[in-house]
Coordinates of C-alpha atoms in Angstrom, one line a residue:
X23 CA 0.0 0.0 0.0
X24 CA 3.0 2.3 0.7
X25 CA 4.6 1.4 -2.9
X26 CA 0.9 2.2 -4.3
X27 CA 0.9 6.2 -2.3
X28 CA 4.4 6.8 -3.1
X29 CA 4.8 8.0 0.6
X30 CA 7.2 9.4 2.2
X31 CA 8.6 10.7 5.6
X32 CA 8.7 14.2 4.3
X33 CA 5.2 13.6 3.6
X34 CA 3.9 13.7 6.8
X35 CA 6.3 16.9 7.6
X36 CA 4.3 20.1 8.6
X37 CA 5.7 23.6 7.3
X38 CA 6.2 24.5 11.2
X39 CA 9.9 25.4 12.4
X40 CA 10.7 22.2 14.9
X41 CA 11.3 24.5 18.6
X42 CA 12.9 21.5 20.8
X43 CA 16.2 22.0 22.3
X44 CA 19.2 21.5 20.3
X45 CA 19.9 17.6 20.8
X46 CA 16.7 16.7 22.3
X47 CA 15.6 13.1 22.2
X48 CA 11.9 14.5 21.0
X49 CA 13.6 15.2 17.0
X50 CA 14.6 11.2 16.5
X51 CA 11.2 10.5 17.7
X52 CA 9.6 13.1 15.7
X53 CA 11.7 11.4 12.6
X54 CA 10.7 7.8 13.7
X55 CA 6.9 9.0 13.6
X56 CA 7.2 10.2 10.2
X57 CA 9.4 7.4 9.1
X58 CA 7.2 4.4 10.2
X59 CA 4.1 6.7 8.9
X60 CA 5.3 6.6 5.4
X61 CA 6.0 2.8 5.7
X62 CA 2.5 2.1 6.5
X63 CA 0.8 3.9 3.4
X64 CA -2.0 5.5 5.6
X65 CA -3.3 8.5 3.6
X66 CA -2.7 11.5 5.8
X67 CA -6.3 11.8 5.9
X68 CA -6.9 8.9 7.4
X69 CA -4.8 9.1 10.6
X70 CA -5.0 11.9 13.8
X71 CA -2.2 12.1 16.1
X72 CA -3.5 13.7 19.8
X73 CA -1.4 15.2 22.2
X74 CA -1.8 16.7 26.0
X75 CA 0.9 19.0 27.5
X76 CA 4.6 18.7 28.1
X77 CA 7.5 19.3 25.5
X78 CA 6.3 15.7 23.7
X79 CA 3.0 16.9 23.5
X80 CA 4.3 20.1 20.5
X81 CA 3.9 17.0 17.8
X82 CA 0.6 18.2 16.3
X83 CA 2.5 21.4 15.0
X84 CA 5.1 19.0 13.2
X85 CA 2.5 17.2 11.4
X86 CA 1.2 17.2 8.4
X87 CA -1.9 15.2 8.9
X88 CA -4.8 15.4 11.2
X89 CA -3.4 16.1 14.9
X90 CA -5.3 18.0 17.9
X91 CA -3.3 19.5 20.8
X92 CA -5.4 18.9 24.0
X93 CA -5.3 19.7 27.8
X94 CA -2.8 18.5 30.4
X95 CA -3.2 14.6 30.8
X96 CA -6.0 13.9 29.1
X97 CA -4.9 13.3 25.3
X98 CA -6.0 9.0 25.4
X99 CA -9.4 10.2 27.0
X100 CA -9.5 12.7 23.6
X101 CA -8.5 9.7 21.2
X102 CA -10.4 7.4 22.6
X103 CA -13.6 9.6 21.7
X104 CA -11.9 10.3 18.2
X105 CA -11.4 6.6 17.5
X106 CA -14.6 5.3 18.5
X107 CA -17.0 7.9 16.6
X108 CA -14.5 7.1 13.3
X109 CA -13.2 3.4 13.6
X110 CA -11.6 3.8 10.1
X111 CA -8.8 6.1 11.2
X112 CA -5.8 5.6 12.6
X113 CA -5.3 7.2 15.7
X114 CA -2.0 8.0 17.2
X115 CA -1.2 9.3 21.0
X116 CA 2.3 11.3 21.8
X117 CA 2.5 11.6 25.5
X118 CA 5.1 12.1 28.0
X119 CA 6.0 10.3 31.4
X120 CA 4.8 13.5 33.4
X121 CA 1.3 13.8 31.2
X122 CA 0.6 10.4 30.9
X123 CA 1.5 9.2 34.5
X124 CA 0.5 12.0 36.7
X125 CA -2.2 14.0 35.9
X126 CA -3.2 11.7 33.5
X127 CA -2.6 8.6 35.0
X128 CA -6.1 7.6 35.4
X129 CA -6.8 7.7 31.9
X130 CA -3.6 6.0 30.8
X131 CA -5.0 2.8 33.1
X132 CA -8.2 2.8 31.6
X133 CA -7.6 3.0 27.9
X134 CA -5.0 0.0 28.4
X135 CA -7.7 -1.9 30.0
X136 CA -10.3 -1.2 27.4
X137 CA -8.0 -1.9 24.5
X138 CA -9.2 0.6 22.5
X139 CA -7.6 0.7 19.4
X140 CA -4.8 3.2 19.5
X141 CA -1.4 4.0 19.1
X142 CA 0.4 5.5 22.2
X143 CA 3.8 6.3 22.1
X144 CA 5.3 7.7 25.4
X145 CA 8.4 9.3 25.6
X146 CA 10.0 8.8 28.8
X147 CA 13.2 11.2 30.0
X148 CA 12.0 11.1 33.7
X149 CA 11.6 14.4 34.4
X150 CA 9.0 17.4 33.6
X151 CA 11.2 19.5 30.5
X152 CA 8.5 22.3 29.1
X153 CA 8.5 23.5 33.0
X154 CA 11.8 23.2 34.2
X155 CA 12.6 20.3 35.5
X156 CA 10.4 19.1 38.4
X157 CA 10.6 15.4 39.0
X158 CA 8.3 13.2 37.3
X159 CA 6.5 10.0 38.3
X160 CA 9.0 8.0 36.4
X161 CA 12.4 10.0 38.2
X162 CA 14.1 7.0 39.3
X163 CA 14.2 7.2 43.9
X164 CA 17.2 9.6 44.5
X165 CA 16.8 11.9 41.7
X166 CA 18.0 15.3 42.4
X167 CA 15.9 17.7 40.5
X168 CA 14.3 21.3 40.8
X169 CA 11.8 19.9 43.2
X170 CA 14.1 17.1 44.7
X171 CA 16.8 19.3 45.5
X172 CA 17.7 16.3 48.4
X173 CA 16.6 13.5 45.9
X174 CA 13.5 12.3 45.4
X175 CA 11.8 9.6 48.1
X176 CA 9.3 8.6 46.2
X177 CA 9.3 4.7 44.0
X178 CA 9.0 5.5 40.6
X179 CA 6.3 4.0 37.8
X180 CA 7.9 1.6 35.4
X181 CA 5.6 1.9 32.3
X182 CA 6.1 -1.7 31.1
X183 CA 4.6 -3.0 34.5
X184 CA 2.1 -0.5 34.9
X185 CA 0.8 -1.7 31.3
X186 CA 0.5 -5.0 32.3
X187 CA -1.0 -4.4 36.0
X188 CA -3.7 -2.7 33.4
X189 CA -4.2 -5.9 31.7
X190 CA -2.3 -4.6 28.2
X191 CA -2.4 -6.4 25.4
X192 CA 0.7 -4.9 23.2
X193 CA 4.1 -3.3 24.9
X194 CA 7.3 -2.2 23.2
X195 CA 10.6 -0.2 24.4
X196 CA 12.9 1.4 22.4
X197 CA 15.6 4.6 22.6
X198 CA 15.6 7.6 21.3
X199 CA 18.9 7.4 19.5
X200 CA 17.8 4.2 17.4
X201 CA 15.5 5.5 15.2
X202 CA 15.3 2.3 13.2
X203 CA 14.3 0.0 16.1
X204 CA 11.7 2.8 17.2
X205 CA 10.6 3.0 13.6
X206 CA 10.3 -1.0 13.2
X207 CA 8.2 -1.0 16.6
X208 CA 6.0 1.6 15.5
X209 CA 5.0 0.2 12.2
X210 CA 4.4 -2.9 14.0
X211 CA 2.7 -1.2 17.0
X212 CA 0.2 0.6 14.4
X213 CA -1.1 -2.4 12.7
X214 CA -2.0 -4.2 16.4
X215 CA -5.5 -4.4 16.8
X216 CA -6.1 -2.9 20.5
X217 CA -3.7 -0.4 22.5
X218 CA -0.4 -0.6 22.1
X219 CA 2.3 1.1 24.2
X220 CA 5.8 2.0 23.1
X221 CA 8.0 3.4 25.6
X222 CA 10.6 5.6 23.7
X223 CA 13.9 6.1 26.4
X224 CA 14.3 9.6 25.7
X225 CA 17.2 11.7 26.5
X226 CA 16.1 15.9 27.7
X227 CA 19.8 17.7 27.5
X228 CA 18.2 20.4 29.3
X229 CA 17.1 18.8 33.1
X230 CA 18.4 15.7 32.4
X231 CA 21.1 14.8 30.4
X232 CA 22.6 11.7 29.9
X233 CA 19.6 9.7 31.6
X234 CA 20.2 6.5 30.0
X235 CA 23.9 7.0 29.4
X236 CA 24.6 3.9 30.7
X237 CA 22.5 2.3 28.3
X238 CA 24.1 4.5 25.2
X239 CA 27.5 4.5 25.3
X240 CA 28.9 2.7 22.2
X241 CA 31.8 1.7 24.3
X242 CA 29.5 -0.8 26.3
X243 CA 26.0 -0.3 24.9
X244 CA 25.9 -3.8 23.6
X245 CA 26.4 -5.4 26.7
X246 CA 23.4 -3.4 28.3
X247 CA 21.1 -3.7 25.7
X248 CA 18.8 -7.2 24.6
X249 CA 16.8 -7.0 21.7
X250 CA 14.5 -9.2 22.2
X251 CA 12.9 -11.0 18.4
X252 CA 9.5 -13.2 18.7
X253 CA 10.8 -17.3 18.2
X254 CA 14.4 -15.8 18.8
X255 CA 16.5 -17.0 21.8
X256 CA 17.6 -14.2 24.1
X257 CA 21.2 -13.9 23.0
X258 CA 23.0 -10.5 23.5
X259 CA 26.4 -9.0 24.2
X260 CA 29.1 -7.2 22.4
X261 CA 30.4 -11.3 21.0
X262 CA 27.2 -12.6 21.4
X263 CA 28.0 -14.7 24.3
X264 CA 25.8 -13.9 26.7
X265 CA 22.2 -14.8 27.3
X266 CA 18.8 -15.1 29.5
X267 CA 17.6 -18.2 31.1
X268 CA 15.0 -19.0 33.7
X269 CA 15.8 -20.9 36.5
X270 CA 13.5 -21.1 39.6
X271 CA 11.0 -18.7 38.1
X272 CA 13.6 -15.7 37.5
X273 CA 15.2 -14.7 35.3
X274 CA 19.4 -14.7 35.4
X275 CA 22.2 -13.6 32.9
X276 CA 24.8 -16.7 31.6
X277 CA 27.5 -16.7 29.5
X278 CA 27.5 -19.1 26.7
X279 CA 30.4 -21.9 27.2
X280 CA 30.6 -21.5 30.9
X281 CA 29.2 -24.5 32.7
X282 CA 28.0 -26.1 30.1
X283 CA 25.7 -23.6 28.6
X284 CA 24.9 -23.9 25.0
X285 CA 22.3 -22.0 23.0
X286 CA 19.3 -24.6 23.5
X287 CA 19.3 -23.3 27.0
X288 CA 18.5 -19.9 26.3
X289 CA 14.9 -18.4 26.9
X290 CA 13.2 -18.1 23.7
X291 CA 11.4 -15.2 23.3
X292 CA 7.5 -15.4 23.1
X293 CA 5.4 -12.4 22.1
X294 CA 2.2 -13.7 21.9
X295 CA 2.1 -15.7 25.2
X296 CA -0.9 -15.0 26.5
X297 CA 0.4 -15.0 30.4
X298 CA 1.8 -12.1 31.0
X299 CA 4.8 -13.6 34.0
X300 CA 7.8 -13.8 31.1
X301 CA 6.6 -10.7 30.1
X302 CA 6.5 -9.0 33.5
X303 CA 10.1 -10.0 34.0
X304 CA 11.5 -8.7 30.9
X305 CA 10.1 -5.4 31.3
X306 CA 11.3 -5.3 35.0
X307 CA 14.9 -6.4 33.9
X308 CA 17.0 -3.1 35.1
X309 CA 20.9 -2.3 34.8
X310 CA 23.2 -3.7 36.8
X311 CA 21.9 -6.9 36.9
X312 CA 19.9 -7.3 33.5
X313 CA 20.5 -5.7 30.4
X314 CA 17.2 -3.6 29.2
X315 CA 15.3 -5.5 27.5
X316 CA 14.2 -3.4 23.9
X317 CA 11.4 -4.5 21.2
X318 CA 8.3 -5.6 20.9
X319 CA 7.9 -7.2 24.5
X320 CA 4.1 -8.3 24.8
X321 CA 1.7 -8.3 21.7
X322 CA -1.7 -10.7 22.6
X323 CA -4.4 -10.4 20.1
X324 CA -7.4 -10.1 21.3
X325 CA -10.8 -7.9 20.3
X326 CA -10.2 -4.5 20.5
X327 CA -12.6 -2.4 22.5
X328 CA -14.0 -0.4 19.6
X329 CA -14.8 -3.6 17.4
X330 CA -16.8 -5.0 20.9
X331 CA -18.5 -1.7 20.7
X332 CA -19.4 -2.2 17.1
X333 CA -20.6 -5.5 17.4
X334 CA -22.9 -4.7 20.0
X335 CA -24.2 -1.8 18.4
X336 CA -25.4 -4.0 15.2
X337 CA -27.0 -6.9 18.0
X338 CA -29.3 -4.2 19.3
X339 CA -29.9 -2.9 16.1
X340 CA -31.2 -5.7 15.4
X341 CA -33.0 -7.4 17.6
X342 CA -34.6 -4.2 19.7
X343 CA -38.1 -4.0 20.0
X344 CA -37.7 0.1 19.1
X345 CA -37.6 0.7 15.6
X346 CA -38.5 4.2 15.5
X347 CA -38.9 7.3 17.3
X348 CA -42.8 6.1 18.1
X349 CA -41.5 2.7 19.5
X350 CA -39.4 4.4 21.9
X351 CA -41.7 6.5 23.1
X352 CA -44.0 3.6 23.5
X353 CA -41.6 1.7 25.4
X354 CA -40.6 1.5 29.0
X355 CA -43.2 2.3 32.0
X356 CA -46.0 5.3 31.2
X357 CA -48.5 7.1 33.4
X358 CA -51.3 8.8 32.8
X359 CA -51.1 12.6 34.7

């Protein structure tokens, strides 16, 4: 369908001057959107793109196809609305840690649980940018910021479990600074059929740079990072030699060779299991211990909210007594004043 629109990334650019920071994680994402766009061949016309507040949240000026800028924390309430009156588009959320998971934290829960069809992708730097760097509910427990000039005491949310404590059906990380792994995920989180979350780690040079620096670094990145493949075994490392197993219900990192460790024993990587335990583990894995796990993490098929919605619309439609307007007033208890 792509081939047949002759689409491409530049397509889906706006005429708007891009106003992030200078090196600011939100321009690779901004590419990655338009990049993973093109390769699905939706006309411009058919797809909206809603955003709340927060430096994320400028995407519908950089957009050259239907987008809506909305109110602090409540841009999945918005798409949820916008996808369920018009099934047919594609509907696309750009969200932030501190709009997503604070003020709208509520509604992040429930549109994971409802699986409505959407698109979310949530840029996480763990920290609030656009207002100067207050602490955010994903700032990791020590954080020193604006409003945590002794650290921050509080645990933080980890998006990955808080999408499967909400019952989610699809869950992908990916960096900033990968633009092709973000732009793979993407195109594979917009043809799911229910809400699907993709964590972007996403660096702000402003309040806090070098976030995921130890994740980054070329000197050692491939030793930090698993990218995990459905049917692939979970093999990473700079030589390849190193790999995930589960042994008394955790997970633990070997090394291939030592003790008689070969390949076959490696966990294999499984999608589309519908239990989410393998899956909370993964997205749980943290440095020093684990590496982060990247990719498509959890993706279970399963009816999407919109398409229950629709079914159930055409049930009553058809077998309800009221047929028109003189049936429904007709219907139910009357009295005579």
């Amino acid at each position: 369908m792509a081939e047949e629109l002759n689409l491409s990334p530049k397509d889906f650019k706006s005429d708007q001057e891009v106003r992030w920071c200078a090196g600011c994680g939100d321009h690779a994402a901004l590419a990655s959107v338009h990049r993973a766009m093109a390769q699905l061949g939706i006309p411009k016309e058919k797809i909206a793109l809603i955003a709340g507040i927060g430096c994320s949240s400028r995407f519908p000026y950089y957009m050259n196809t239907y987008a809506f800028h909305g109110i602090h924390g409540r841009a999945a309430a918005i798409a949820s609305g916008v996808k369920l009156a018009n099934p047919e588009l594609s509907v696309w959320v750009v969200t932030g840690d501190g709009d997503s998971l604070a003020i709208g934290g509520n509604h992040f829960i429930h549109v994971v649980r409802r699986n409505i069809d959407l698109t979310i992708v949530l840029l996480n730097n763990q920290i609030y940018g656009l207002t100067k760097g207050q602490y955010s509910p994903t700032s990791f427990e020590g954080q020193i910021t604006k409003t945590s000039p002794y650290g921050t005491i509080e645990p933080p949310f980890h998006p990955g479990e808080l999408t499967l404590g909400a019952q989610g059906k699809f869950f992908a990380r990916s960096i900033d600074n990968n633009v092709k792994l973000t732009t793979d995920i993407l195109v594979e989180a917009a043809t799911f059929k229910g809400t699907s979350i993709v964590e972007v780690l996403q660096n702000c040079v402003i309040y806090n740079d070098d976030a995921y620096g130890y994740l980054s670094d070329k000197s050692f990145k491939e030793d930090r990072q698993l990218f995990l493949v459905h049917g692939q075994p979970m093999i990473f490392g700079k030589d390849n030699d190193k790999g995930i197993i589960l042994e008394n219900m955790q997970l633990k990192v070997v090394k291939l060779g030592e003790k008689g460790i070969t390949e076959k024993d490696i966990l294999v990587h499984n999608a589309h299991q519908p239990s989410p335990l393998i899956h909370w583990l993964l997205v749980n894995m943290t440095f020093p211990d684990f590496p982060v796990a990247f990719g498509v993490i959890r993706s279970v098929e399963e009816d999407p909210y919109d398409v229950k919605m629709m079914r159930q619309i055409e049930y009553v439609r058809k077998n309800s007594k009221i047929k028109n307007m003189n049936d429904l007033l007709q219907s139910g208890n009357t009295w005579k004043v």
